[in-house]
mmCIF file of C-alpha atoms in Angstrom:
data_model
loop_
_atom_site.group_PDB
_atom_site.id
_atom_site.type_symbol
_atom_site.label_atom_id
_atom_site.label_comp_id
_atom_site.label_asym_id
_atom_site.label_seq_id
_atom_site.Cartn_x
_atom_site.Cartn_y
_atom_site.Cartn_z
ATOM 1 C CA UNK O 1 -26.031 9.688 19.821
ATOM 2 C CA UNK O 2 -26.182 6.864 22.358
ATOM 3 C CA UNK O 3 -29.103 5.266 20.516
ATOM 4 C CA UNK O 4 -27.220 5.523 17.221
ATOM 5 C CA UNK O 5 -24.183 3.400 18.171
ATOM 6 C CA UNK O 6 -23.683 -0.166 19.307
ATOM 7 C CA UNK O 7 -20.250 -1.491 20.248
ATOM 8 C CA UNK O 8 -19.657 -5.180 19.574
ATOM 9 C CA UNK O 9 -16.805 -6.585 21.682
ATOM 10 C CA UNK O 10 -15.006 -9.831 20.849
ATOM 11 C CA UNK O 11 -13.640 -10.861 24.240
ATOM 12 C CA UNK O 12 -11.181 -13.567 25.284
ATOM 13 C CA UNK O 13 -10.285 -13.158 28.965
ATOM 14 C CA UNK O 14 -9.628 -9.409 28.681
ATOM 15 C CA UNK O 15 -10.968 -6.959 31.243
ATOM 16 C CA UNK O 16 -13.727 -5.132 29.396
ATOM 17 C CA UNK O 17 -14.809 -2.856 32.238
ATOM 18 C CA UNK O 18 -13.739 0.025 29.989
ATOM 19 C CA UNK O 19 -16.813 -0.533 27.799
ATOM 20 C CA UNK O 20 -19.125 1.206 30.251
ATOM 21 C CA UNK O 21 -16.992 4.355 30.054
ATOM 22 C CA UNK O 22 -17.705 4.738 26.338
ATOM 23 C CA UNK O 23 -21.270 5.836 27.040
ATOM 24 C CA UNK O 24 -22.712 3.699 24.240
ATOM 25 C CA UNK O 25 -24.800 0.566 24.144
ATOM 26 C CA UNK O 26 -22.541 -2.469 23.857
ATOM 27 C CA UNK O 27 -22.621 -6.244 23.745
ATOM 28 C CA UNK O 28 -19.849 -8.620 24.809
ATOM 29 C CA UNK O 29 -19.328 -11.913 23.015
ATOM 30 C CA UNK O 30 -17.218 -14.003 25.354
ATOM 31 C CA UNK O 31 -14.949 -16.839 24.225
ATOM 32 C CA UNK O 32 -12.921 -17.102 27.419
ATOM 33 C CA UNK O 33 -15.552 -18.799 29.556
ATOM 34 C CA UNK O 34 -14.583 -16.762 32.612
ATOM 35 C CA UNK O 35 -16.733 -13.663 32.230
ATOM 36 C CA UNK O 36 -19.068 -13.030 35.124
ATOM 37 C CA UNK O 37 -21.101 -10.260 33.554
ATOM 38 C CA UNK O 38 -23.855 -10.447 31.007
ATOM 39 C CA UNK O 39 -22.336 -11.764 27.796
ATOM 40 C CA UNK O 40 -23.192 -13.890 24.828
ATOM 41 C CA UNK O 41 -21.109 -17.056 24.961
ATOM 42 C CA UNK O 42 -19.389 -18.369 21.844
ATOM 43 C CA UNK O 43 -17.053 -21.252 21.143
ATOM 44 C CA UNK O 44 -13.429 -20.100 20.952
ATOM 45 C CA UNK O 45 -12.943 -20.464 17.196
ATOM 46 C CA UNK O 46 -12.201 -18.266 14.213
ATOM 47 C CA UNK O 47 -10.625 -15.217 15.854
ATOM 48 C CA UNK O 48 -12.660 -12.007 16.088
ATOM 49 C CA UNK O 49 -13.941 -12.479 12.530
ATOM 50 C CA UNK O 50 -16.116 -15.326 13.803
ATOM 51 C CA UNK O 51 -17.562 -13.052 16.484
ATOM 52 C CA UNK O 52 -18.228 -10.160 14.125
ATOM 53 C CA UNK O 53 -19.863 -12.324 11.467
ATOM 54 C CA UNK O 54 -21.946 -14.137 14.089
ATOM 55 C CA UNK O 55 -23.294 -10.806 15.317
ATOM 56 C CA UNK O 56 -24.120 -9.630 11.805
ATOM 57 C CA UNK O 57 -25.911 -12.853 10.893
ATOM 58 C CA UNK O 58 -27.933 -12.915 14.107
ATOM 59 C CA UNK O 59 -28.775 -9.204 14.172
ATOM 60 C CA UNK O 60 -28.962 -8.526 10.428
ATOM 61 C CA UNK O 61 -32.480 -7.075 10.489
ATOM 62 C CA UNK O 62 -31.952 -5.041 13.659
ATOM 63 C CA UNK O 63 -28.401 -3.718 13.364
ATOM 64 C CA UNK O 64 -27.634 -0.363 14.923
ATOM 65 C CA UNK O 65 -27.258 2.667 12.641
ATOM 66 C CA UNK O 66 -23.526 2.598 13.540
ATOM 67 C CA UNK O 67 -21.815 -0.651 14.581
ATOM 68 C CA UNK O 68 -18.381 -0.522 16.189
ATOM 69 C CA UNK O 69 -16.450 -3.809 16.159
ATOM 70 C CA UNK O 70 -13.527 -4.175 18.560
ATOM 71 C CA UNK O 71 -11.543 -6.794 20.443
ATOM 72 C CA UNK O 72 -11.460 -7.016 24.214
ATOM 73 C CA UNK O 73 -8.328 -4.864 24.410
ATOM 74 C CA UNK O 74 -8.147 -2.638 21.323
ATOM 75 C CA UNK O 75 -6.274 0.376 22.609
ATOM 76 C CA UNK O 76 -2.666 -0.357 21.605
ATOM 77 C CA UNK O 77 -3.711 -0.141 17.960
ATOM 78 C CA UNK O 78 -5.491 3.208 18.198
ATOM 79 C CA UNK O 79 -2.386 5.302 18.701
ATOM 80 C CA UNK O 80 1.081 5.092 17.167
ATOM 81 C CA UNK O 81 2.665 5.108 20.605
ATOM 82 C CA UNK O 82 0.279 2.530 22.010
ATOM 83 C CA UNK O 83 -1.360 5.109 24.263
ATOM 84 C CA UNK O 84 -4.946 4.670 23.097
ATOM 85 C CA UNK O 85 -7.707 4.756 25.698
ATOM 86 C CA UNK O 86 -11.499 4.537 25.989
ATOM 87 C CA UNK O 87 -11.520 8.293 25.503
ATOM 88 C CA UNK O 88 -9.578 7.892 22.260
ATOM 89 C CA UNK O 89 -12.071 5.322 21.014
ATOM 90 C CA UNK O 90 -15.054 7.410 22.050
ATOM 91 C CA UNK O 91 -13.658 10.412 20.164
ATOM 92 C CA UNK O 92 -13.171 8.283 17.053
ATOM 93 C CA UNK O 93 -16.737 7.006 17.255
ATOM 94 C CA UNK O 94 -18.085 10.525 17.685
ATOM 95 C CA UNK O 95 -16.189 11.622 14.583
ATOM 96 C CA UNK O 96 -17.679 8.773 12.543
ATOM 97 C CA UNK O 97 -21.193 9.697 13.660
ATOM 98 C CA UNK O 98 -20.667 13.416 13.055
ATOM 99 C CA UNK O 99 -19.327 12.854 9.535
ATOM 100 C CA UNK O 100 -21.776 10.115 8.646
ATOM 101 C CA UNK O 101 -18.944 7.868 7.498
ATOM 102 C CA UNK O 102 -20.269 4.501 6.242
ATOM 103 C CA UNK O 103 -17.021 2.680 7.153
ATOM 104 C CA UNK O 104 -13.943 3.648 9.134
ATOM 105 C CA UNK O 105 -10.965 1.631 10.352
ATOM 106 C CA UNK O 106 -9.671 2.787 13.723
ATOM 107 C CA UNK O 107 -6.096 1.479 13.640
ATOM 108 C CA UNK O 108 -3.514 4.246 13.448
ATOM 109 C CA UNK O 109 -1.930 2.581 10.399
ATOM 110 C CA UNK O 110 -2.956 0.930 7.122
ATOM 111 C CA UNK O 111 -1.328 -2.034 5.390
ATOM 112 C CA UNK O 112 -0.655 -2.881 1.776
ATOM 113 C CA UNK O 113 -0.240 -6.509 0.806
ATOM 114 C CA UNK O 114 -0.286 -8.909 -2.117
ATOM 115 C CA UNK O 115 -2.533 -11.935 -2.657
ATOM 116 C CA UNK O 116 -0.545 -13.917 -0.082
ATOM 117 C CA UNK O 117 -0.823 -11.209 2.546
ATOM 118 C CA UNK O 118 2.842 -10.321 2.165
ATOM 119 C CA UNK O 119 4.518 -8.621 3.886
ATOM 120 C CA UNK O 120 3.424 -10.343 7.090
ATOM 121 C CA UNK O 121 4.889 -11.755 10.302
ATOM 122 C CA UNK O 122 3.917 -15.398 9.848
ATOM 123 C CA UNK O 123 7.456 -16.599 9.206
ATOM 124 C CA UNK O 124 9.307 -14.662 11.898
ATOM 125 C CA UNK O 125 10.961 -17.060 14.362
ATOM 126 C CA UNK O 126 9.965 -14.892 17.327
ATOM 127 C CA UNK O 127 6.289 -15.393 16.408
ATOM 128 C CA UNK O 128 6.436 -19.191 16.341
ATOM 129 C CA UNK O 129 3.539 -20.538 18.414
ATOM 130 C CA UNK O 130 1.767 -17.184 18.563
ATOM 131 C CA UNK O 131 -0.704 -18.196 15.839
ATOM 132 C CA UNK O 132 -1.825 -21.608 14.622
ATOM 133 C CA UNK O 133 -1.132 -20.405 11.092
ATOM 134 C CA UNK O 134 2.482 -19.511 11.773
ATOM 135 C CA UNK O 135 4.708 -20.592 8.894
ATOM 136 C CA UNK O 136 1.988 -20.123 6.259
ATOM 137 C CA UNK O 137 1.038 -17.238 4.026
ATOM 138 C CA UNK O 138 -2.252 -15.388 4.499
ATOM 139 C CA UNK O 139 -4.714 -16.397 1.735
ATOM 140 C CA UNK O 140 -6.016 -12.900 1.071
ATOM 141 C CA UNK O 141 -6.510 -13.374 -2.670
ATOM 142 C CA UNK O 142 -8.086 -16.811 -2.256
ATOM 143 C CA UNK O 143 -10.587 -15.610 0.344
ATOM 144 C CA UNK O 144 -11.367 -12.524 -1.750
ATOM 145 C CA UNK O 145 -12.255 -14.714 -4.733
ATOM 146 C CA UNK O 146 -14.379 -17.048 -2.592
ATOM 147 C CA UNK O 147 -16.315 -14.121 -1.163
ATOM 148 C CA UNK O 148 -16.840 -12.088 -4.306
ATOM 149 C CA UNK O 149 -16.360 -14.496 -7.210
ATOM 150 C CA UNK O 150 -13.912 -12.020 -8.735
ATOM 151 C CA UNK O 151 -10.179 -11.583 -9.159
ATOM 152 C CA UNK O 152 -8.614 -9.559 -6.347
ATOM 153 C CA UNK O 153 -6.729 -6.338 -7.072
ATOM 154 C CA UNK O 154 -2.966 -6.681 -7.480
ATOM 155 C CA UNK O 155 -2.331 -4.763 -4.270
ATOM 156 C CA UNK O 156 -4.764 -4.711 -1.388
ATOM 157 C CA UNK O 157 -4.857 -1.817 1.047
ATOM 158 C CA UNK O 158 -6.150 -2.942 4.418
ATOM 159 C CA UNK O 159 -7.898 -0.002 6.081
ATOM 160 C CA UNK O 160 -8.877 -1.931 9.211
ATOM 161 C CA UNK O 161 -5.838 -4.210 9.576
ATOM 162 C CA UNK O 162 -6.321 -4.914 13.261
ATOM 163 C CA UNK O 163 -10.046 -5.655 13.064
ATOM 164 C CA UNK O 164 -11.177 -2.447 14.793
ATOM 165 C CA UNK O 165 -13.687 -0.459 12.767
ATOM 166 C CA UNK O 166 -17.098 1.185 12.529
ATOM 167 C CA UNK O 167 -19.638 0.440 9.819
ATOM 168 C CA UNK O 168 -23.220 1.521 9.368
ATOM 169 C CA UNK O 169 -26.054 -0.954 9.397
ATOM 170 C CA UNK O 170 -27.104 0.401 6.019
ATOM 171 C CA UNK O 171 -23.690 -0.368 4.529
ATOM 172 C CA UNK O 172 -23.652 -3.873 6.040
ATOM 173 C CA UNK O 173 -27.005 -4.616 4.419
ATOM 174 C CA UNK O 174 -25.739 -3.742 0.941
ATOM 175 C CA UNK O 175 -24.749 -7.424 1.014
ATOM 176 C CA UNK O 176 -27.365 -10.104 1.717
ATOM 177 C CA UNK O 177 -27.435 -12.065 4.935
ATOM 178 C CA UNK O 178 -26.421 -15.106 2.841
ATOM 179 C CA UNK O 179 -23.074 -13.430 2.127
ATOM 180 C CA UNK O 180 -22.268 -13.184 5.831
ATOM 181 C CA UNK O 181 -23.510 -16.705 6.469
ATOM 182 C CA UNK O 182 -21.143 -17.908 3.749
ATOM 183 C CA UNK O 183 -18.224 -15.902 5.199
ATOM 184 C CA UNK O 184 -19.002 -17.368 8.607
ATOM 185 C CA UNK O 185 -18.867 -20.879 7.163
ATOM 186 C CA UNK O 186 -15.427 -20.129 5.714
ATOM 187 C CA UNK O 187 -14.210 -19.099 9.156
ATOM 188 C CA UNK O 188 -15.820 -22.068 10.894
ATOM 189 C CA UNK O 189 -14.112 -24.416 8.420
ATOM 190 C CA UNK O 190 -10.787 -23.113 9.762
ATOM 191 C CA UNK O 191 -11.616 -23.030 13.486
ATOM 192 C CA UNK O 192 -8.060 -22.691 14.776
ATOM 193 C CA UNK O 193 -7.128 -20.317 11.956
ATOM 194 C CA UNK O 194 -4.430 -22.781 10.917
ATOM 195 C CA UNK O 195 -4.939 -21.682 7.301
ATOM 196 C CA UNK O 196 -5.093 -18.009 8.319
ATOM 197 C CA UNK O 197 -8.643 -17.438 7.089
ATOM 198 C CA UNK O 198 -9.323 -15.057 9.975
ATOM 199 C CA UNK O 199 -6.098 -13.198 9.260
ATOM 200 C CA UNK O 200 -7.208 -12.817 5.633
ATOM 201 C CA UNK O 201 -10.472 -11.215 6.707
ATOM 202 C CA UNK O 202 -8.508 -8.630 8.704
ATOM 203 C CA UNK O 203 -7.131 -7.496 5.342
ATOM 204 C CA UNK O 204 -10.534 -7.515 3.626
ATOM 205 C CA UNK O 205 -13.046 -5.738 5.880
ATOM 206 C CA UNK O 206 -12.958 -2.580 3.751
ATOM 207 C CA UNK O 207 -13.895 -4.664 0.681
ATOM 208 C CA UNK O 208 -16.634 -6.519 2.517
ATOM 209 C CA UNK O 209 -18.181 -3.190 3.504
ATOM 210 C CA UNK O 210 -17.427 -1.105 0.395
ATOM 211 C CA UNK O 211 -21.015 -1.152 -0.882
ATOM 212 C CA UNK O 212 -20.037 -2.462 -4.329
ATOM 213 C CA UNK O 213 -23.218 -4.255 -5.370
ATOM 214 C CA UNK O 214 -21.528 -5.706 -8.456
ATOM 215 C CA UNK O 215 -19.575 -8.002 -6.131
ATOM 216 C CA UNK O 216 -22.732 -9.605 -4.739
ATOM 217 C CA UNK O 217 -23.176 -13.136 -6.013
ATOM 218 C CA UNK O 218 -26.448 -14.834 -6.923
ATOM 219 C CA UNK O 219 -25.757 -17.747 -4.603
ATOM 220 C CA UNK O 220 -23.448 -18.531 -1.696
ATOM 221 C CA UNK O 221 -23.315 -22.336 -1.700
#
């Protein structure tokens, strides 16, 4: 099973020593600039979506059979009480491998939203300054249409709302590399996430990896 799974970690100054305890191959993409271990350095832009898409674009032809995408400290989102652990994550990964699931979000909850990402926390006074996009809606419908050239569904169910999920290499490659390059350009055009492009992708991972070939476009200019 170890050779089947690769864990891709989007780190920003978190302690990622826990990764070794998973027992799987892993790679750390570091945006904090203070990581002393072996890591791939990236500019601190675009939230974790930038990291994930960068990995897919670079490794497209050599992706692992199962790819697990997580942030540097993912555990609060794995359990309703915030008691997730490396053991929790490892058990979730094992279940995905055992069942052969092509995609699985690991957050303990799912979200439903409209085309503006509502309901969301972008207008709450207590969150002012937490995100560059505070005070703006999340352009879920707009990003959906840019990615797929189609109208989004009326209600969108986010099955990986915190950006923690597993997806097979086979499922990733149901979309061409050009799709991910285009998605990466969208993120890079909003480097501070002031327009909440990265937040929108958190609501759309299950659509990106749903294997619907009819949503593939002929070009991604």
